JSON list of C-alpha atoms in Angstrom, two decimals:
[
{"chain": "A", "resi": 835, "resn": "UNK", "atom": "CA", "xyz": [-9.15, -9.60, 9.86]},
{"chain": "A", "resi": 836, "resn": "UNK", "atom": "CA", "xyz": [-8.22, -9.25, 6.12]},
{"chain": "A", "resi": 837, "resn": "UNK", "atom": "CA", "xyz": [-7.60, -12.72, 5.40]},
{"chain": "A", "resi": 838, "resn": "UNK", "atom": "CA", "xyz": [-4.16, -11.61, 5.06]},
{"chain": "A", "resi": 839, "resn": "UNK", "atom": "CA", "xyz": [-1.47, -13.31, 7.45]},
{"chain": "A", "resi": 840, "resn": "UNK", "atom": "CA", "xyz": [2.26, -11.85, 7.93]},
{"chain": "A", "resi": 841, "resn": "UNK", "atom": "CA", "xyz": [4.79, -13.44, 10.55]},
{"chain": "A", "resi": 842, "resn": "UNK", "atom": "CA", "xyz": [6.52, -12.37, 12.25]},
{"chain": "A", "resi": 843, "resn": "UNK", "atom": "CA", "xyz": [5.19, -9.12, 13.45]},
{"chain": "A", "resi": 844, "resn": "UNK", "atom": "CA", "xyz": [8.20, -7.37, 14.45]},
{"chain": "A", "resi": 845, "resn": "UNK", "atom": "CA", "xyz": [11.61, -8.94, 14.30]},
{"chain": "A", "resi": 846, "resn": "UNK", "atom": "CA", "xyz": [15.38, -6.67, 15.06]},
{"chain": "A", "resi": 847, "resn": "UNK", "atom": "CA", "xyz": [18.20, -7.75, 12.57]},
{"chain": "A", "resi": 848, "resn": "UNK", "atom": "CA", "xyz": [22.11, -6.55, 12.78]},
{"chain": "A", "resi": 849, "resn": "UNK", "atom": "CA", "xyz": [23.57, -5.19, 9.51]},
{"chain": "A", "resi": 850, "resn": "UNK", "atom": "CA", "xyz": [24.69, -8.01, 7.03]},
{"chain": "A", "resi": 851, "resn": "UNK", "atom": "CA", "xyz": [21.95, -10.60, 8.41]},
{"chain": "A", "resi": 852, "resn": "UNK", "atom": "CA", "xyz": [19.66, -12.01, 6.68]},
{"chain": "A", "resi": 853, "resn": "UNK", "atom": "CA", "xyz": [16.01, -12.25, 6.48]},
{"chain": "A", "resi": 854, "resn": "UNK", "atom": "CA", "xyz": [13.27, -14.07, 5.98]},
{"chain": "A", "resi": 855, "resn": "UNK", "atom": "CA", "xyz": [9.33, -12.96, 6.42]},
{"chain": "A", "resi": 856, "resn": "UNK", "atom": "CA", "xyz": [5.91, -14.93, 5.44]},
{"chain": "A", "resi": 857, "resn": "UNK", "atom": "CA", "xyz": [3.02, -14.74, 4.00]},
{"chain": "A", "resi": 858, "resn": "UNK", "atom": "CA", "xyz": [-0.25, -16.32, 3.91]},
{"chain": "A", "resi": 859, "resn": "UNK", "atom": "CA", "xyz": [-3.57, -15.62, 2.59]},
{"chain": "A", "resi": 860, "resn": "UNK", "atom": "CA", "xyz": [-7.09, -17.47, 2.72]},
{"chain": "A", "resi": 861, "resn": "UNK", "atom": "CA", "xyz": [-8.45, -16.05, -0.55]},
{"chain": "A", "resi": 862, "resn": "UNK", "atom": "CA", "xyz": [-6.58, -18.50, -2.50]},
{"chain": "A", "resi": 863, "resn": "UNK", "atom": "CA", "xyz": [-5.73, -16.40, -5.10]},
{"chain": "A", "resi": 864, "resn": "UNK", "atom": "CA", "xyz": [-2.61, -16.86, -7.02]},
{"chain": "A", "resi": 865, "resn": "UNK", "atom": "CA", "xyz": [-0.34, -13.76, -6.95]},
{"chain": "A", "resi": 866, "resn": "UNK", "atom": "CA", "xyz": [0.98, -12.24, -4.31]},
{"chain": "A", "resi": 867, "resn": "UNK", "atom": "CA", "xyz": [3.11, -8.92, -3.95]},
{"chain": "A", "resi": 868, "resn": "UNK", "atom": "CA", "xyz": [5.60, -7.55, -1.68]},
{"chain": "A", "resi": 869, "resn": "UNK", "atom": "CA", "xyz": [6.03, -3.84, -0.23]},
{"chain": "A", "resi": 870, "resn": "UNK", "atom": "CA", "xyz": [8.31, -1.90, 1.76]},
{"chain": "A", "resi": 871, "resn": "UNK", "atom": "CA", "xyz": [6.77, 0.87, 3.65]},
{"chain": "A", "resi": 872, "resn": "UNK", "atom": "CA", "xyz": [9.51, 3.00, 5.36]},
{"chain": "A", "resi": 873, "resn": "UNK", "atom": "CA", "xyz": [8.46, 5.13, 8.46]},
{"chain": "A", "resi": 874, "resn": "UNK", "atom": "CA", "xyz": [6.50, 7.94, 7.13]},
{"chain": "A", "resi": 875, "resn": "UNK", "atom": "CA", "xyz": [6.71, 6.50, 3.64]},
{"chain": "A", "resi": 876, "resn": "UNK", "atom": "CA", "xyz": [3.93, 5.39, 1.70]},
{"chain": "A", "resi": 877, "resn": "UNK", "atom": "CA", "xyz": [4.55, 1.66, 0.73]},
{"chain": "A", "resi": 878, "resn": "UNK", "atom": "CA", "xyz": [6.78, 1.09, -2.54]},
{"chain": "A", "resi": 879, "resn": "UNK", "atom": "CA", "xyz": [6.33, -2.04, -4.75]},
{"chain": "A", "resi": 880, "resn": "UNK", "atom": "CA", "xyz": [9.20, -4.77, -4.46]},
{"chain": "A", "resi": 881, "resn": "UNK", "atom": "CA", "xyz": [8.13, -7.34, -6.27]},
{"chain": "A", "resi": 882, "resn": "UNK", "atom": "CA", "xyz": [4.81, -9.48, -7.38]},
{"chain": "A", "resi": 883, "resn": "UNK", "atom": "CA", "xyz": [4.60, -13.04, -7.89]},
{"chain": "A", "resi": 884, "resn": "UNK", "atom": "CA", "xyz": [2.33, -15.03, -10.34]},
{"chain": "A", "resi": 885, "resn": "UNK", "atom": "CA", "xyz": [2.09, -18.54, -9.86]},
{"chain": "A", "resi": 886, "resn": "UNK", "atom": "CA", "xyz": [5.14, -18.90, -8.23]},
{"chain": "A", "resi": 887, "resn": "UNK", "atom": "CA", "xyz": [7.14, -16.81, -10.89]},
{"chain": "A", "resi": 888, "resn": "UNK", "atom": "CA", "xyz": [8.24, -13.20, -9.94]},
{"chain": "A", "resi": 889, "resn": "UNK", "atom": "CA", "xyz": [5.98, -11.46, -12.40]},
{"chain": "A", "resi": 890, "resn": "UNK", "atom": "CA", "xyz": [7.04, -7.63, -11.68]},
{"chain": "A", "resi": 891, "resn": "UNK", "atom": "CA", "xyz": [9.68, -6.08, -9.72]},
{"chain": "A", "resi": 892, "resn": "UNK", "atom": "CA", "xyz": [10.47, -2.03, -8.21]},
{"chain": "A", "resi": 893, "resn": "UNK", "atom": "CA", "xyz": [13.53, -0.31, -8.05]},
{"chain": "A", "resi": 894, "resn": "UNK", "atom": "CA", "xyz": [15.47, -2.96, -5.43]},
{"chain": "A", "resi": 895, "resn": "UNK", "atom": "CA", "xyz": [18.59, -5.19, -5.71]},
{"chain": "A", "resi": 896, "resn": "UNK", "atom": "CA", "xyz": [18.70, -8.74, -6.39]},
{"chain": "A", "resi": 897, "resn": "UNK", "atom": "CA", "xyz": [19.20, -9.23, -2.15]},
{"chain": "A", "resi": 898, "resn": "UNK", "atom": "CA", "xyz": [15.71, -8.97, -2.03]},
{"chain": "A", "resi": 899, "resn": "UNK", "atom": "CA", "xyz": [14.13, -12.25, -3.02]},
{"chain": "A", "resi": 900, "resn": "UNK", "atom": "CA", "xyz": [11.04, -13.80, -2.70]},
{"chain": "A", "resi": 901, "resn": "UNK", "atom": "CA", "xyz": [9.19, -17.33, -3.03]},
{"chain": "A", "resi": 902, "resn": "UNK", "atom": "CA", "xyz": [5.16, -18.24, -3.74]},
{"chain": "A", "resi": 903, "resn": "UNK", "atom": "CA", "xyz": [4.49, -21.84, -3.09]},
{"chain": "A", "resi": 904, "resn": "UNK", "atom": "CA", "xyz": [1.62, -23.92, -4.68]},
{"chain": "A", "resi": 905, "resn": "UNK", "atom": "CA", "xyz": [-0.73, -23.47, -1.70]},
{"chain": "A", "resi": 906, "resn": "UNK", "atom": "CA", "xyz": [-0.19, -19.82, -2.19]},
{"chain": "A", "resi": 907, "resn": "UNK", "atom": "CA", "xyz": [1.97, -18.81, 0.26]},
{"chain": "A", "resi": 908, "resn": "UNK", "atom": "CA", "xyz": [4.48, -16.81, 0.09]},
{"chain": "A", "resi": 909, "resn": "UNK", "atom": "CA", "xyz": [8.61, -15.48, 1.51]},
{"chain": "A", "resi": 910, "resn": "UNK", "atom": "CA", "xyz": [10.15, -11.97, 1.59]},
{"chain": "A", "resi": 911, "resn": "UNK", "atom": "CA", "xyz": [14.03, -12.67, 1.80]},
{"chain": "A", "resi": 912, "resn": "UNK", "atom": "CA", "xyz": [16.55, -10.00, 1.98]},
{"chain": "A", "resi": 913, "resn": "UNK", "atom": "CA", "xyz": [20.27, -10.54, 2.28]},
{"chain": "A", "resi": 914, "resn": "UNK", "atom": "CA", "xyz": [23.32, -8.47, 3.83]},
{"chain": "A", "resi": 915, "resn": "UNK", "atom": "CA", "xyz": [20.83, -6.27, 5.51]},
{"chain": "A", "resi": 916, "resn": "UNK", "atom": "CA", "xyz": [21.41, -2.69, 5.53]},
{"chain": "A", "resi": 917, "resn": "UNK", "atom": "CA", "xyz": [20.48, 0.12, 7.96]},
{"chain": "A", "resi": 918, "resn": "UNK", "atom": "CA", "xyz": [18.13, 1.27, 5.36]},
{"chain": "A", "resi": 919, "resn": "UNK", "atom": "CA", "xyz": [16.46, -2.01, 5.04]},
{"chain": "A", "resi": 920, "resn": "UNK", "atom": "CA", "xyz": [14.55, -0.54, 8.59]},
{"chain": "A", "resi": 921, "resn": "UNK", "atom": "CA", "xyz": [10.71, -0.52, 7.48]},
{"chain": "A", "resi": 922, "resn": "UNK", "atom": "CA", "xyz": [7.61, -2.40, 7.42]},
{"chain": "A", "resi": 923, "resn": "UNK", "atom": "CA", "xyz": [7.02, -5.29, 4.90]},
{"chain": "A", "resi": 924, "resn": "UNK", "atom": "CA", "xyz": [3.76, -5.93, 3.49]},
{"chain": "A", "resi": 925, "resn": "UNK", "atom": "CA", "xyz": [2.43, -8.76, 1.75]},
{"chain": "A", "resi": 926, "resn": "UNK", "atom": "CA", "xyz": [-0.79, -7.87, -0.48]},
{"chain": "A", "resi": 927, "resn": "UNK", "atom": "CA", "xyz": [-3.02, -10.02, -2.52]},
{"chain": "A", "resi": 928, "resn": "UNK", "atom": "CA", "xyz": [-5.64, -9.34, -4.68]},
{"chain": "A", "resi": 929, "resn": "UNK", "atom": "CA", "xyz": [-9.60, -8.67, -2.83]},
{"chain": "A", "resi": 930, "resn": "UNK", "atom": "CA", "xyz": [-12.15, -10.92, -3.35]},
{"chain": "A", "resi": 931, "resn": "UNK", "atom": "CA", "xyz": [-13.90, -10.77, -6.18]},
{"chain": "A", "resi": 932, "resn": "UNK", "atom": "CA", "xyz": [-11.91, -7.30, -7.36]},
{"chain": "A", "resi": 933, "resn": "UNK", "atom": "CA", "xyz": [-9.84, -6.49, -9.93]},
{"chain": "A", "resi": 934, "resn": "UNK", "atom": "CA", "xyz": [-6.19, -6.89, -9.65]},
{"chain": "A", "resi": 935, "resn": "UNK", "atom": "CA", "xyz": [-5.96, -3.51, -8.61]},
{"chain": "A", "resi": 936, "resn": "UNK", "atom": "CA", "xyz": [-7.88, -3.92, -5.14]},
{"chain": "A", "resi": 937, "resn": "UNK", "atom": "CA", "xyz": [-5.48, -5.41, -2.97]},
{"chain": "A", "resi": 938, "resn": "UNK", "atom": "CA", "xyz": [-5.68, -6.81, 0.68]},
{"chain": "A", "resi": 939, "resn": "UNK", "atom": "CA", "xyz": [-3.00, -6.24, 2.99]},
{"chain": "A", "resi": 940, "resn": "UNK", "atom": "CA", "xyz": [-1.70, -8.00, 5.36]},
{"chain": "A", "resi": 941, "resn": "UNK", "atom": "CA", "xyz": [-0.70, -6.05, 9.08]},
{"chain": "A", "resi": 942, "resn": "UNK", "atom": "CA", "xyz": [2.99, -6.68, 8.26]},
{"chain": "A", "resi": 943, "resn": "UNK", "atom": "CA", "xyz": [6.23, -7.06, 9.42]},
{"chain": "A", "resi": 944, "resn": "UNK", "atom": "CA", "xyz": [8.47, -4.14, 11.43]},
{"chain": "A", "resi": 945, "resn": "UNK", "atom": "CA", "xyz": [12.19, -4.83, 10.74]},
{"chain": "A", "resi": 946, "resn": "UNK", "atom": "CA", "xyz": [14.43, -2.93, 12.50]},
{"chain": "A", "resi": 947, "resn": "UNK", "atom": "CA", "xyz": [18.37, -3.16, 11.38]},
{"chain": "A", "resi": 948, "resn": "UNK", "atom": "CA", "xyz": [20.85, -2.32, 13.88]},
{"chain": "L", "resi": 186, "resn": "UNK", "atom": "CA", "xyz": [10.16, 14.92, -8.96]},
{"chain": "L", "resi": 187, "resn": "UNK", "atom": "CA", "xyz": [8.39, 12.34, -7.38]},
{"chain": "L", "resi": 188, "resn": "UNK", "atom": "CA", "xyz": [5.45, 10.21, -9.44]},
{"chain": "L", "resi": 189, "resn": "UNK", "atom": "CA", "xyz": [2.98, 11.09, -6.49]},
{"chain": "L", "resi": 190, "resn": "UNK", "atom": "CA", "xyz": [3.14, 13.84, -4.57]},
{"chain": "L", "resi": 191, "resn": "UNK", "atom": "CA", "xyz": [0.67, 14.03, -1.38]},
{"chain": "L", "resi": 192, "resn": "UNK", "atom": "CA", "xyz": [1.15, 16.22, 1.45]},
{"chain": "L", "resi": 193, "resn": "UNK", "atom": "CA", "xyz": [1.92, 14.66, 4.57]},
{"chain": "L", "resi": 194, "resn": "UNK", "atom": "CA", "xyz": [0.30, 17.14, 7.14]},
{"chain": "L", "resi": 195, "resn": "UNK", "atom": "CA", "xyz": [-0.60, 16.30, 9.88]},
{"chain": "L", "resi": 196, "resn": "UNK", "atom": "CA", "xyz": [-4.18, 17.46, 9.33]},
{"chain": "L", "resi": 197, "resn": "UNK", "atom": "CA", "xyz": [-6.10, 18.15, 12.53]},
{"chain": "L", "resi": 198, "resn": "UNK", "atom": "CA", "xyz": [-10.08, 19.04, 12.48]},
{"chain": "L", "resi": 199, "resn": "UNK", "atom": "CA", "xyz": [-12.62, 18.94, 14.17]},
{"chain": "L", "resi": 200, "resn": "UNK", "atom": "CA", "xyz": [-15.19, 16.11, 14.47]},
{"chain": "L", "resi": 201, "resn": "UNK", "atom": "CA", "xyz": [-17.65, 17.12, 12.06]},
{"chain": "L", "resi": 202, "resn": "UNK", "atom": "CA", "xyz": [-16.03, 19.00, 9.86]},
{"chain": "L", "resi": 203, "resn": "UNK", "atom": "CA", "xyz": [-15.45, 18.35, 6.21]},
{"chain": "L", "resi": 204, "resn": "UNK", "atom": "CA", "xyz": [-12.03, 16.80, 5.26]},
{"chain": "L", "resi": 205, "resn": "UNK", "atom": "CA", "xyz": [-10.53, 16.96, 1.80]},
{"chain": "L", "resi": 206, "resn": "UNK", "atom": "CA", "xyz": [-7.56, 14.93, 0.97]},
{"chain": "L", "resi": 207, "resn": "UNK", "atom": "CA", "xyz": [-5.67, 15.38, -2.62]},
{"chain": "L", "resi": 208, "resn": "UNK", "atom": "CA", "xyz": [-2.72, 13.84, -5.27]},
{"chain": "L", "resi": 209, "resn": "UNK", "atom": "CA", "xyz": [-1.06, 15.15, -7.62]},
{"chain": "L", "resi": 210, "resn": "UNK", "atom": "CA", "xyz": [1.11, 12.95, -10.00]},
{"chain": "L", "resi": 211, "resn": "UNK", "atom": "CA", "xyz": [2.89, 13.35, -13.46]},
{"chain": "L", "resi": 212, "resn": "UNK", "atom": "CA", "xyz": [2.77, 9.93, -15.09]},
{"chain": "L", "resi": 213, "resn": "UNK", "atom": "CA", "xyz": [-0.19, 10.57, -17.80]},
{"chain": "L", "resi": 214, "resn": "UNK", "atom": "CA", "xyz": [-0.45, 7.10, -18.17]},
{"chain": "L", "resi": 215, "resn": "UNK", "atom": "CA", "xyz": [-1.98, 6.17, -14.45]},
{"chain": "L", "resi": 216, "resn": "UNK", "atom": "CA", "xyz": [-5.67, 5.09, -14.76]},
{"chain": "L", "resi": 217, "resn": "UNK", "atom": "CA", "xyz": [-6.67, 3.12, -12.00]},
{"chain": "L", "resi": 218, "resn": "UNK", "atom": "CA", "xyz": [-6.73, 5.21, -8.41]},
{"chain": "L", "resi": 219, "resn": "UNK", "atom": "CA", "xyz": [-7.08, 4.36, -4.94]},
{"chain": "L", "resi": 220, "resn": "UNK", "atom": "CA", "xyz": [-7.54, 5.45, -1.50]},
{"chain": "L", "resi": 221, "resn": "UNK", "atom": "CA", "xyz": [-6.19, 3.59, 1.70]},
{"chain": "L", "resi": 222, "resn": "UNK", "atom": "CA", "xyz": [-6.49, 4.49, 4.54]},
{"chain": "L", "resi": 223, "resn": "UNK", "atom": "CA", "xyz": [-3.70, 3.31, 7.34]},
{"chain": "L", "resi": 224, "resn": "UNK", "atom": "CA", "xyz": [-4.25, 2.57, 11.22]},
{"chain": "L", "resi": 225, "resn": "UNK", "atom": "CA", "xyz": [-1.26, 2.82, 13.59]},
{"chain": "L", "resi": 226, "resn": "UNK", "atom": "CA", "xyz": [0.44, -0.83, 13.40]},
{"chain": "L", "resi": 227, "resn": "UNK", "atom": "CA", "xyz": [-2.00, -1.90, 10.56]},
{"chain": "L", "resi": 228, "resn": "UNK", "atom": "CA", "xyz": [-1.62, -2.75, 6.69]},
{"chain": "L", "resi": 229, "resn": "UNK", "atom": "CA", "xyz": [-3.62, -0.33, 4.15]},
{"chain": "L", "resi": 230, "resn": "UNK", "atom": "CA", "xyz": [-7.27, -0.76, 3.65]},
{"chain": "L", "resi": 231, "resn": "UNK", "atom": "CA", "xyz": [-8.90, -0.13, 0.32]},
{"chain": "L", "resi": 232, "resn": "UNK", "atom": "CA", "xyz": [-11.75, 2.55, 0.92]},
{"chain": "L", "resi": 233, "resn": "UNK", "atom": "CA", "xyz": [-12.25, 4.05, -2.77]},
{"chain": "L", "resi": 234, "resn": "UNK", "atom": "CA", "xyz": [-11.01, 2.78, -6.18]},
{"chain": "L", "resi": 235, "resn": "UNK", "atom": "CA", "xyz": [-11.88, 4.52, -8.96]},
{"chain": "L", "resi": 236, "resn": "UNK", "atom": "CA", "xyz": [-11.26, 4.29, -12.96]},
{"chain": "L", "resi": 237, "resn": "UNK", "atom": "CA", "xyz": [-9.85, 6.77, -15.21]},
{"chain": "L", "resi": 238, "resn": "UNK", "atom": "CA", "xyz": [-11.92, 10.30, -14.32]},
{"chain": "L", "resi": 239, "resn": "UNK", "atom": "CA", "xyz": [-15.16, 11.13, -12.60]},
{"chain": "L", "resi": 240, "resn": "UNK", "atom": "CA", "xyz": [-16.49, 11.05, -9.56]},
{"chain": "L", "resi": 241, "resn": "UNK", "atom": "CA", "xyz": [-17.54, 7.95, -6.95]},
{"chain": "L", "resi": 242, "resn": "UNK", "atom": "CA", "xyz": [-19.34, 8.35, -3.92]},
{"chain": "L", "resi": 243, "resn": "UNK", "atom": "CA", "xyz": [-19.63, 5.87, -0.99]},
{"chain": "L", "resi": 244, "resn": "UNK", "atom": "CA", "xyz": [-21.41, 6.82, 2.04]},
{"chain": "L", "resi": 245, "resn": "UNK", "atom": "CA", "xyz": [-19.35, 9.74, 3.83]},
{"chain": "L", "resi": 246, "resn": "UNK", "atom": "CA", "xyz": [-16.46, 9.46, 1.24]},
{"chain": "L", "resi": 247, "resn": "UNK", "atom": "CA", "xyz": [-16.42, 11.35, -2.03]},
{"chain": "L", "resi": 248, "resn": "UNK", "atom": "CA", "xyz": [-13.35, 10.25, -4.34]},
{"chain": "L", "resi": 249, "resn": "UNK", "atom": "CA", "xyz": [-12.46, 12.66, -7.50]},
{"chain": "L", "resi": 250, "resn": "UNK", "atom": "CA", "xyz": [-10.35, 12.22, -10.34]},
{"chain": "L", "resi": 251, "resn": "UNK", "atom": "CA", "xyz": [-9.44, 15.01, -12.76]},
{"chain": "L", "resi": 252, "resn": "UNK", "atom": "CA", "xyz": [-7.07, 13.26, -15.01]},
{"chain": "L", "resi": 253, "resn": "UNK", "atom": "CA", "xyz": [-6.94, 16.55, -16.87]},
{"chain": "L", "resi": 254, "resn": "UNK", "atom": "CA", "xyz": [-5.07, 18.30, -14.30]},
{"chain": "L", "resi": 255, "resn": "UNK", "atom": "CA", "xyz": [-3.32, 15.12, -13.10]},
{"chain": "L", "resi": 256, "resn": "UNK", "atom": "CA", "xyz": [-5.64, 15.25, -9.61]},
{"chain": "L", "resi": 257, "resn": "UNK", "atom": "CA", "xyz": [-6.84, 13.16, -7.22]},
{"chain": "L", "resi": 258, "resn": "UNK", "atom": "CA", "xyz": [-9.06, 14.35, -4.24]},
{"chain": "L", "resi": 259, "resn": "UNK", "atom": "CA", "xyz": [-11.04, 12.35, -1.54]},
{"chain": "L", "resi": 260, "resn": "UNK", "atom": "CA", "xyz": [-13.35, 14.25, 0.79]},
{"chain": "L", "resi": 261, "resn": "UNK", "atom": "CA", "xyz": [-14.98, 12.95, 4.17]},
{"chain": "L", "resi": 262, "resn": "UNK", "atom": "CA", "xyz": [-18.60, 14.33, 5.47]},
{"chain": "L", "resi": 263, "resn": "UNK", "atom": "CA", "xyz": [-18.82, 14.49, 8.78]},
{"chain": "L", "resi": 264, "resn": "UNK", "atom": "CA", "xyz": [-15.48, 13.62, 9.97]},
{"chain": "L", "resi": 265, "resn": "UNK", "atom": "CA", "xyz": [-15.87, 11.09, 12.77]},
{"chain": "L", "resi": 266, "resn": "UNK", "atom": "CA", "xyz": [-12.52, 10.60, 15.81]},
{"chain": "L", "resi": 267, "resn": "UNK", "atom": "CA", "xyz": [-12.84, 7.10, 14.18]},
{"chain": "L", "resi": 268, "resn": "UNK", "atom": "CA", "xyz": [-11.24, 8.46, 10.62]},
{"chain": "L", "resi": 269, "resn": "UNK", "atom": "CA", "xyz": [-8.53, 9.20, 12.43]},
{"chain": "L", "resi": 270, "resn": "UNK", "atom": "CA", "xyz": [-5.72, 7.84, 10.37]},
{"chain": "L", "resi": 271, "resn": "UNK", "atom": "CA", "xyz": [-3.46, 8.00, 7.62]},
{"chain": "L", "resi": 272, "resn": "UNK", "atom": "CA", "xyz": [-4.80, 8.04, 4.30]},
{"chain": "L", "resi": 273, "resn": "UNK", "atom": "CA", "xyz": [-3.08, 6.86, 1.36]},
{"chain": "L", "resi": 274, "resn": "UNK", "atom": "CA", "xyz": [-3.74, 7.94, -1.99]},
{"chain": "L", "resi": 275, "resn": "UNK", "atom": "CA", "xyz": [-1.83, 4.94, -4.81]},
{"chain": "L", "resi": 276, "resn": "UNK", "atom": "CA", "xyz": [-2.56, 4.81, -8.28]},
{"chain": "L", "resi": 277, "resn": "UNK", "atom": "CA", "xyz": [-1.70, 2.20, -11.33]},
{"chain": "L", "resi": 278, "resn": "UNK", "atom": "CA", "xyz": [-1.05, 2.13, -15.21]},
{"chain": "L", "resi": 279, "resn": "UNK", "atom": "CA", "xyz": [-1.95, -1.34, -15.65]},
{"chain": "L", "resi": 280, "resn": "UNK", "atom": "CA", "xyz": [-5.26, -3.05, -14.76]},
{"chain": "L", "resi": 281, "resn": "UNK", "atom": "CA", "xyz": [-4.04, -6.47, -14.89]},
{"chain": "L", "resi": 282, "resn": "UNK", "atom": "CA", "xyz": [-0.90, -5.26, -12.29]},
{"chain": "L", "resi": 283, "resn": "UNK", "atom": "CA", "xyz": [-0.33, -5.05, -8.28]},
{"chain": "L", "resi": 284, "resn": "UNK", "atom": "CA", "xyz": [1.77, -2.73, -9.41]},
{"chain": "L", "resi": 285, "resn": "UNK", "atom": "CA", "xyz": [0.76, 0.42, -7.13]},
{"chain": "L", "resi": 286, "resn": "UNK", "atom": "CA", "xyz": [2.37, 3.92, -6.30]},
{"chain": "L", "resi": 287, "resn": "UNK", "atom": "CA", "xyz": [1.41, 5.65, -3.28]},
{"chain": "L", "resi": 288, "resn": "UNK", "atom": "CA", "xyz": [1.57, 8.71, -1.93]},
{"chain": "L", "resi": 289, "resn": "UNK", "atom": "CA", "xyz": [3.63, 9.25, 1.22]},
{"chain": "L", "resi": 290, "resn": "UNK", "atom": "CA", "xyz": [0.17, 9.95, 3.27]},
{"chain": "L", "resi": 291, "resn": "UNK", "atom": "CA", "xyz": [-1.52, 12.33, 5.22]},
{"chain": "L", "resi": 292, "resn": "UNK", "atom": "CA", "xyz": [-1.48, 11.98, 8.95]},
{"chain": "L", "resi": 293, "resn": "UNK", "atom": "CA", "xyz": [-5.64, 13.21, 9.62]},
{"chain": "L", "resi": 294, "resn": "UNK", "atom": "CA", "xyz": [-7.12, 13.26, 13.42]},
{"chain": "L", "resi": 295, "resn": "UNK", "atom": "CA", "xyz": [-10.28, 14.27, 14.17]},
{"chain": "L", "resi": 296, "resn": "UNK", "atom": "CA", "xyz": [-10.91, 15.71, 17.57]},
{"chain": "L", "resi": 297, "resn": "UNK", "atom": "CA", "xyz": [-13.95, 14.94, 19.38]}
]
């Protein structure tokens, strides 16, 4: 276990839904970032929050959103899904005791768009 | 052209056998690099982080950095079936960041 919690685990959207995917982590610490890991992709970076502030963001629209509340937690939401928007969605947080560099992921969540 | 380039494969060996893994990426200003390595159905797990160039070693796993030549390179001794996995090189400009960029990953099995 990585101390990294994603939910749900897989989930199968239609095209112009919307989205929403979770985050927890038991390290406590206080960013959290998002990627998007298409099928033989390596992940790319959506966005990274800093006590609940988006502190970073990769090449994607403003449909993909995101939340950090004060316990930490955290919410991937993406509007008017597109086909394209098919991937796995990881949540990462910093390792324990590591520098911000060293980050734990979570197993994530498969979203397939229909 | 892409900021990391890693060849996909699929890389097949046998157990054993030496496995070397390698980068290549154009933004000069990357110091921090990583290796992950993937599991079917599972996030990335950190297995080698290294900063700026040199060498780290850490049991069967050898990670290189030539920042000269804009190269990465991890090696595994004895390949075991259990290293079977995809292994994901990422790298990052900024040390206060979770800003990373990966590689696309190369698919490895080792055969027993």
């Amino acid at each position: 276990e990585t101390g990294v919690t994603q939910s749900p685990t897989h989930l199968i959207k239609t095209r112009g839904q919307q989205v929403t995917l979770r985050c927890s982590s038991q390290s406590g610490h206080n960013t959290v970032s998002w990627y998007q890991q298409a099928l033989g992709q390596g992940p790319q970076f959506i966005f990274q929050y800093y006590r609940e502030e988006e502190n970073g963001r990769g090449n994607f629209p403003p449909r993909f959103s995101g939340l950090q509340f004060p316990n930490y937690s955290s919410e991937l939401n993406v509007n008017a899904l597109e086909l394209d928007d098919s991937a796995l969605y990881l949540c990462a947080t910093q390792g324990r005791g590591s520098g911000a560099n060293v980050l734990t992921f979570g197993a994530g969540s498969r979203l397939t768009v229909l | 052209q892409k900021e990391v380039e890693q060849d996909p494969g699929p890389l097949s060996v046998p157990e054993g056998a030496i496995v070397s893994l390698n980068c290549t990426y154009s933004n000069s200003a990357f110091q921090y690099f990583m290796w992950y390595r993937q599991y079917s159905r599972k996030g990335p797990e950190l297995l080698m982080y290294t900063y700026s160039s040199g060498n780290k070693e850490d049991g069967r796993f050898t990670a290189q950095v030539d920042k000269s030549s804009k190269y990465i390179s991890l090696f595994i001794r004895d390949s075991q079936p259990s290293d079977s996995a995809t292994y994901l090189c990422a790298m990052s400009d900024q040390g206060g960041s979770e800003k990373l960029v990966f590689g696309k990953g190369t698919k490895l099995t080792v055969n027993p």
